[in-house]
Coordinates of N, CA, C and O in Angstrom, one line a residue:
M1 N 109.2 89.3 35.8 CA 108.3 88.5 35.4 C 107.5 88.9 34.6 O 106.5 89.4 34.2
K2 N 107.4 87.9 32.9 CA 106.3 87.9 31.9 C 104.9 86.8 32.0 O 105.7 85.8 32.6
A3 N 103.6 87.4 32.5 CA 102.8 86.4 32.3 C 102.7 85.4 31.2 O 102.7 86.0 29.9
T4 N 102.7 84.3 31.7 CA 103.1 83.2 30.1 C 101.7 82.5 30.5 O 101.6 81.3 29.5
M5 N 100.8 82.4 31.4 CA 99.8 82.1 31.2 C 98.9 82.0 30.3 O 98.2 83.0 30.0
N6 N 97.9 80.7 30.0 CA 96.9 81.2 28.7 C 96.0 81.9 30.2 O 95.5 81.9 31.5
P7 N 94.5 82.7 29.1 CA 93.7 83.4 29.8 C 93.0 82.9 30.9 O 92.9 83.2 32.1
T8 N 92.7 81.6 30.8 CA 91.4 80.6 31.5 C 93.0 80.5 32.9 O 91.6 80.7 34.1
K9 N 93.2 80.1 33.0 CA 94.4 79.8 33.8 C 94.6 81.6 34.6 O 94.5 81.5 35.7
M10 N 94.8 81.9 34.2 CA 95.2 83.9 34.5 C 93.7 83.6 35.1 O 94.4 84.9 36.4
E11 N 92.6 83.7 34.7 CA 90.8 84.2 34.8 C 91.6 83.3 36.8 O 90.5 84.3 37.9
A12 N 91.3 82.2 36.9 CA 91.4 81.6 37.3 C 91.8 82.0 38.6 O 91.8 81.9 39.9
R13 N 93.5 82.6 38.7 CA 94.6 83.3 39.4 C 93.7 84.2 40.2 O 93.6 84.3 41.4
I14 N 93.5 84.8 39.2 CA 92.6 86.2 39.6 C 91.7 86.2 41.1 O 91.2 86.6 41.4
K15 N 90.7 85.4 40.1 CA 89.7 84.4 40.8 C 90.0 84.3 42.7 O 89.8 84.6 43.4
Q16 N 90.6 83.5 42.7 CA 91.9 83.0 43.8 C 91.6 83.9 44.9 O 92.1 83.3 46.0
K17 N 92.9 84.8 44.4 CA 92.8 86.4 44.6 C 91.8 87.0 45.2 O 92.6 87.8 46.1
L18 N 91.4 87.4 44.5 CA 89.8 87.7 45.2 C 88.9 86.9 46.5 O 89.1 87.9 47.7
R19 N 89.1 85.6 45.8 CA 88.7 85.1 47.2 C 90.0 85.2 48.5 O 89.7 85.6 49.6
A20 N 90.8 85.5 48.0 CA 91.7 85.3 49.6 C 91.8 86.9 50.1 O 91.4 87.0 51.1
L21 N 91.4 87.6 49.1 CA 91.4 88.7 49.7 C 89.6 89.0 50.4 O 90.1 90.3 51.7
I22 N 88.7 89.0 49.8 CA 87.6 89.0 50.7 C 88.0 88.2 52.4 O 87.5 88.6 53.0
G23 N 89.0 86.8 52.4 CA 88.8 86.3 53.7 C 89.8 87.4 54.3 O 89.4 87.2 55.7
N24 N 90.7 88.0 53.9 CA 91.4 89.4 54.7 C 90.7 90.2 55.2 O 91.1 90.6 56.1
V25 N 90.2 91.0 54.1 CA 89.7 91.3 54.5 C 88.5 91.3 55.7 O 87.9 92.5 56.1
T26 N 87.3 90.2 55.3 CA 86.1 89.9 56.3 C 87.1 89.8 57.5 O 86.6 90.4 58.6
H27 N 88.6 88.9 57.8 CA 89.2 88.7 58.9 C 88.9 90.7 59.6 O 89.7 90.8 61.1
M28 N 90.0 91.3 58.8 CA 89.9 92.5 59.0 C 89.3 93.1 60.0 O 89.3 94.1 60.7
Q29 N 87.9 93.5 59.1 CA 86.9 94.0 59.9 C 86.3 93.7 60.8 O 86.0 94.0 62.0
N30 N 86.4 92.1 61.5 CA 86.0 92.1 62.5 C 86.6 92.3 63.7 O 86.6 92.6 64.3
V31 N 88.0 91.9 63.3 CA 89.3 92.7 64.0 C 89.3 94.0 64.7 O 89.0 94.5 65.9
A32 N 88.6 95.0 63.3 CA 88.5 96.5 63.5 C 87.1 96.5 64.7 O 86.9 97.2 65.6
D33 N 85.9 95.8 64.7 CA 84.6 95.7 64.8 C 84.4 95.5 66.7 O 84.4 95.9 67.2
Q34 N 85.7 94.2 66.9 CA 85.7 93.6 68.7 C 86.3 95.2 68.4 O 86.6 95.3 69.7
T35 N 87.8 95.4 68.0 CA 88.7 97.0 68.7 C 87.1 98.0 69.0 O 87.8 98.0 70.8
L36 N 86.1 97.8 68.0 CA 85.8 98.6 68.6 C 84.5 98.5 70.0 O 84.3 98.6 70.6
E37 N 84.3 98.2 69.9 CA 83.4 96.7 70.9 C 84.3 97.3 72.8 O 83.9 98.0 73.5
L38 N 85.3 97.4 72.1 CA 87.0 96.9 73.6 C 86.6 98.6 73.7 O 86.4 98.6 75.2
I39 N 86.9 99.4 72.9 CA 87.3 101.0 72.9 C 85.8 101.4 73.9 O 85.9 102.1 74.5
K40 N 84.6 100.9 73.3 CA 83.3 101.6 73.9 C 83.3 101.2 75.2 O 82.7 101.6 76.5
S41 N 83.8 99.6 75.5 CA 83.7 99.2 77.7 C 84.7 99.9 77.9 O 84.4 99.5 79.4
I42 N 85.3 100.7 78.0 CA 86.8 101.3 78.5 C 86.9 103.0 78.5 O 86.5 103.8 79.6
L43 N 86.5 103.7 77.0 CA 86.6 105.0 77.0 C 85.0 105.3 77.0 O 83.7 104.6 76.3
T44 N 84.9 106.3 77.7 CA 83.3 107.5 77.6 C 83.3 107.7 76.4 O 83.9 107.4 75.6
E45 N 82.1 108.2 76.1 CA 81.6 109.0 74.8 C 82.9 109.6 74.9 O 83.0 110.0 73.4
D46 N 83.0 110.5 75.3 CA 83.9 112.0 75.1 C 85.1 111.7 74.7 O 86.0 112.2 73.8
E47 N 85.9 110.4 75.1 CA 87.5 110.4 75.0 C 87.0 109.4 73.8 O 88.0 110.0 73.1
R48 N 85.8 108.6 73.4 CA 86.0 107.7 72.4 C 86.0 109.5 70.7 O 86.5 109.3 70.0
N49 N 85.2 110.1 71.2 CA 84.9 111.6 70.4 C 86.3 112.1 70.3 O 86.3 113.1 68.8
D50 N 86.8 112.4 71.1 CA 88.5 113.1 71.2 C 89.4 111.8 70.6 O 90.8 112.8 70.6
S51 N 89.2 110.6 70.0 CA 90.3 110.0 69.8 C 90.3 109.4 68.6 O 89.5 108.8 68.1
D52 N 91.2 109.9 67.8 CA 91.9 109.7 66.6 C 91.9 108.5 66.4 O 91.6 107.7 64.9
T53 N 92.4 107.4 67.0 CA 92.3 106.0 67.2 C 91.1 105.6 66.7 O 90.9 104.2 66.1
C54 N 90.5 105.5 67.9 CA 88.5 104.8 67.4 C 88.3 105.7 65.7 O 87.2 105.2 65.9
R55 N 88.8 107.0 66.1 CA 87.9 106.9 64.2 C 88.6 106.6 63.0 O 87.8 105.8 61.9
V56 N 89.9 106.1 63.1 CA 90.3 105.3 62.4 C 89.8 103.7 62.0 O 89.8 103.3 61.2
V57 N 90.1 103.4 63.3 CA 88.8 101.9 63.2 C 87.6 102.2 62.7 O 87.4 100.9 62.2
E58 N 87.3 103.0 63.4 CA 85.8 103.1 62.7 C 85.9 103.2 60.9 O 85.0 102.5 60.2
N59 N 86.7 104.3 60.7 CA 87.1 104.1 59.3 C 87.7 103.1 58.8 O 87.2 102.8 57.2
L60 N 88.8 102.0 58.9 CA 89.2 101.0 58.8 C 87.7 99.6 58.5 O 87.7 99.6 57.8
S61 N 86.6 99.9 59.9 CA 85.7 98.8 59.2 C 84.6 99.3 57.8 O 84.6 98.3 57.5
C62 N 84.6 100.7 58.0 CA 84.0 100.7 57.2 C 84.8 100.5 55.3 O 83.9 100.3 54.4
V63 N 86.0 100.4 55.6 CA 86.8 100.5 54.0 C 86.6 99.3 53.7 O 86.4 99.1 52.7
C64 N 86.2 98.1 55.1 CA 86.5 97.0 54.9 C 84.9 96.8 54.4 O 85.3 95.9 52.8
E65 N 84.4 97.1 55.0 CA 83.0 97.5 54.0 C 82.7 97.3 53.0 O 82.1 96.2 51.8
E66 N 83.0 98.4 52.2 CA 82.8 98.9 50.8 C 84.1 97.9 50.5 O 83.0 97.6 48.6
A67 N 84.9 97.5 50.7 CA 86.0 96.9 49.7 C 85.3 95.7 49.6 O 85.5 94.7 48.3
L68 N 84.6 94.7 50.7 CA 84.3 93.8 51.0 C 82.7 93.6 48.9 O 82.8 92.4 48.6
Q69 N 82.1 95.1 49.9 CA 80.9 94.6 49.0 C 81.9 95.0 46.7 O 81.2 94.2 45.8
V70 N 82.7 95.1 46.5 CA 83.1 95.3 45.5 C 83.9 94.0 44.7 O 83.9 93.6 43.7
L71 N 85.2 93.4 46.1 CA 85.1 91.9 45.7 C 84.1 91.4 45.6 O 84.4 90.8 44.1
C72 N 83.4 91.1 46.5 CA 81.9 90.3 45.9 C 80.9 90.2 44.5 O 80.8 89.4 44.0
E73 N 81.2 91.7 44.3 CA 80.7 92.3 43.1 C 81.4 91.4 41.8 O 80.9 90.8 41.3
E74 N 82.3 91.1 41.8 CA 83.2 91.2 40.8 C 83.3 90.0 41.3 O 83.7 89.3 39.3
L75 N 83.6 89.5 41.7 CA 83.1 87.6 42.0 C 82.1 87.4 41.8 O 81.8 86.7 40.5
K76 N 81.1 87.6 41.9 CA 79.9 87.4 41.3 C 79.8 87.7 39.7 O 78.7 86.6 38.8
K77 N 79.9 88.1 39.2 CA 79.7 89.0 37.9 C 80.8 88.2 36.9 O 80.4 87.5 35.6
G78 N 82.0 87.7 37.3 CA 82.9 86.6 36.3 C 83.4 87.3 35.2 O 83.7 86.8 34.2
T79 N 83.6 88.5 35.7 CA 84.3 89.9 34.6 C 85.5 88.8 34.3 O 86.1 88.0 35.3
R80 N 85.7 89.0 32.8 CA 87.4 88.5 32.5 C 88.2 90.2 33.3 O 88.4 90.7 32.3
L81 N 88.5 90.2 34.0 CA 89.1 91.2 34.7 C 90.6 91.7 34.2 O 91.0 92.4 33.6
Y82 N 91.3 90.4 33.6 CA 92.3 91.0 32.7 C 92.6 91.5 31.5 O 93.1 92.2 30.6
E83 N 91.6 91.4 31.1 CA 91.0 91.4 29.5 C 90.8 92.9 29.8 O 91.3 94.0 28.7
I84 N 90.9 93.9 30.3 CA 90.2 95.1 31.6 C 91.9 95.3 31.5 O 91.8 96.7 31.2
L85 N 92.2 94.8 32.3 CA 93.6 95.7 32.2 C 94.4 95.5 31.0 O 95.5 96.6 30.8
N86 N 94.5 94.4 30.2 CA 95.1 94.0 29.1 C 95.4 95.6 28.3 O 95.5 96.1 27.3
E87 N 93.6 95.8 27.7 CA 93.4 97.0 27.3 C 94.0 98.6 27.6 O 94.0 99.1 27.1
E88 N 94.2 98.4 28.6 CA 94.3 99.8 29.6 C 96.3 99.9 29.9 O 96.8 100.6 30.1
G89 N 97.1 99.0 28.8 CA 98.2 98.6 29.6 C 98.9 98.0 30.3 O 99.8 98.7 30.6
M90 N 97.9 97.4 31.3 CA 98.6 97.6 32.8 C 98.5 95.8 33.1 O 98.5 95.4 34.4
R91 N 98.3 95.5 32.3 CA 98.0 93.5 32.5 C 99.1 93.3 33.1 O 99.1 92.3 34.0
T92 N 100.5 93.2 32.6 CA 101.8 92.7 32.7 C 102.0 92.7 34.3 O 101.8 92.5 35.1
K93 N 101.9 94.2 34.6 CA 101.6 94.8 36.0 C 100.9 94.3 37.0 O 101.3 94.3 38.0
A94 N 100.1 94.2 36.8 CA 98.4 94.2 37.9 C 99.0 92.2 38.2 O 98.9 91.9 39.0
I95 N 99.3 91.2 37.0 CA 99.6 90.2 37.0 C 100.8 89.8 37.9 O 100.9 88.9 38.3
D96 N 101.5 90.8 37.7 CA 102.7 90.7 38.7 C 103.0 90.9 40.1 O 103.5 89.9 40.7
S97 N 101.8 91.6 40.1 CA 101.4 92.3 41.6 C 100.6 91.0 42.0 O 101.2 90.8 43.2
L98 N 99.8 89.9 41.7 CA 98.8 89.2 41.8 C 100.2 88.0 42.8 O 100.2 87.7 43.9

């Protein structure tokens, strides 16, 4: 599918998708944090330290935090992300994946 939208509409669509990502990542971080709280109430500290699942959930929470910072900064800057992607020859691929 070839993107034929004008630049203003593409920018609006990118911002809309960034907002959707922020909402989804926020939800995922909340679920990860709630899961960690439940794990802490069930497992001992030694069991938590030996648990790969616990480490993965902790890492997921951290990754979500970092992703939220990046996504929010991008949205605050109001940069024309599609122009940057276009310069790198990735515009069509990026827009199609949205």
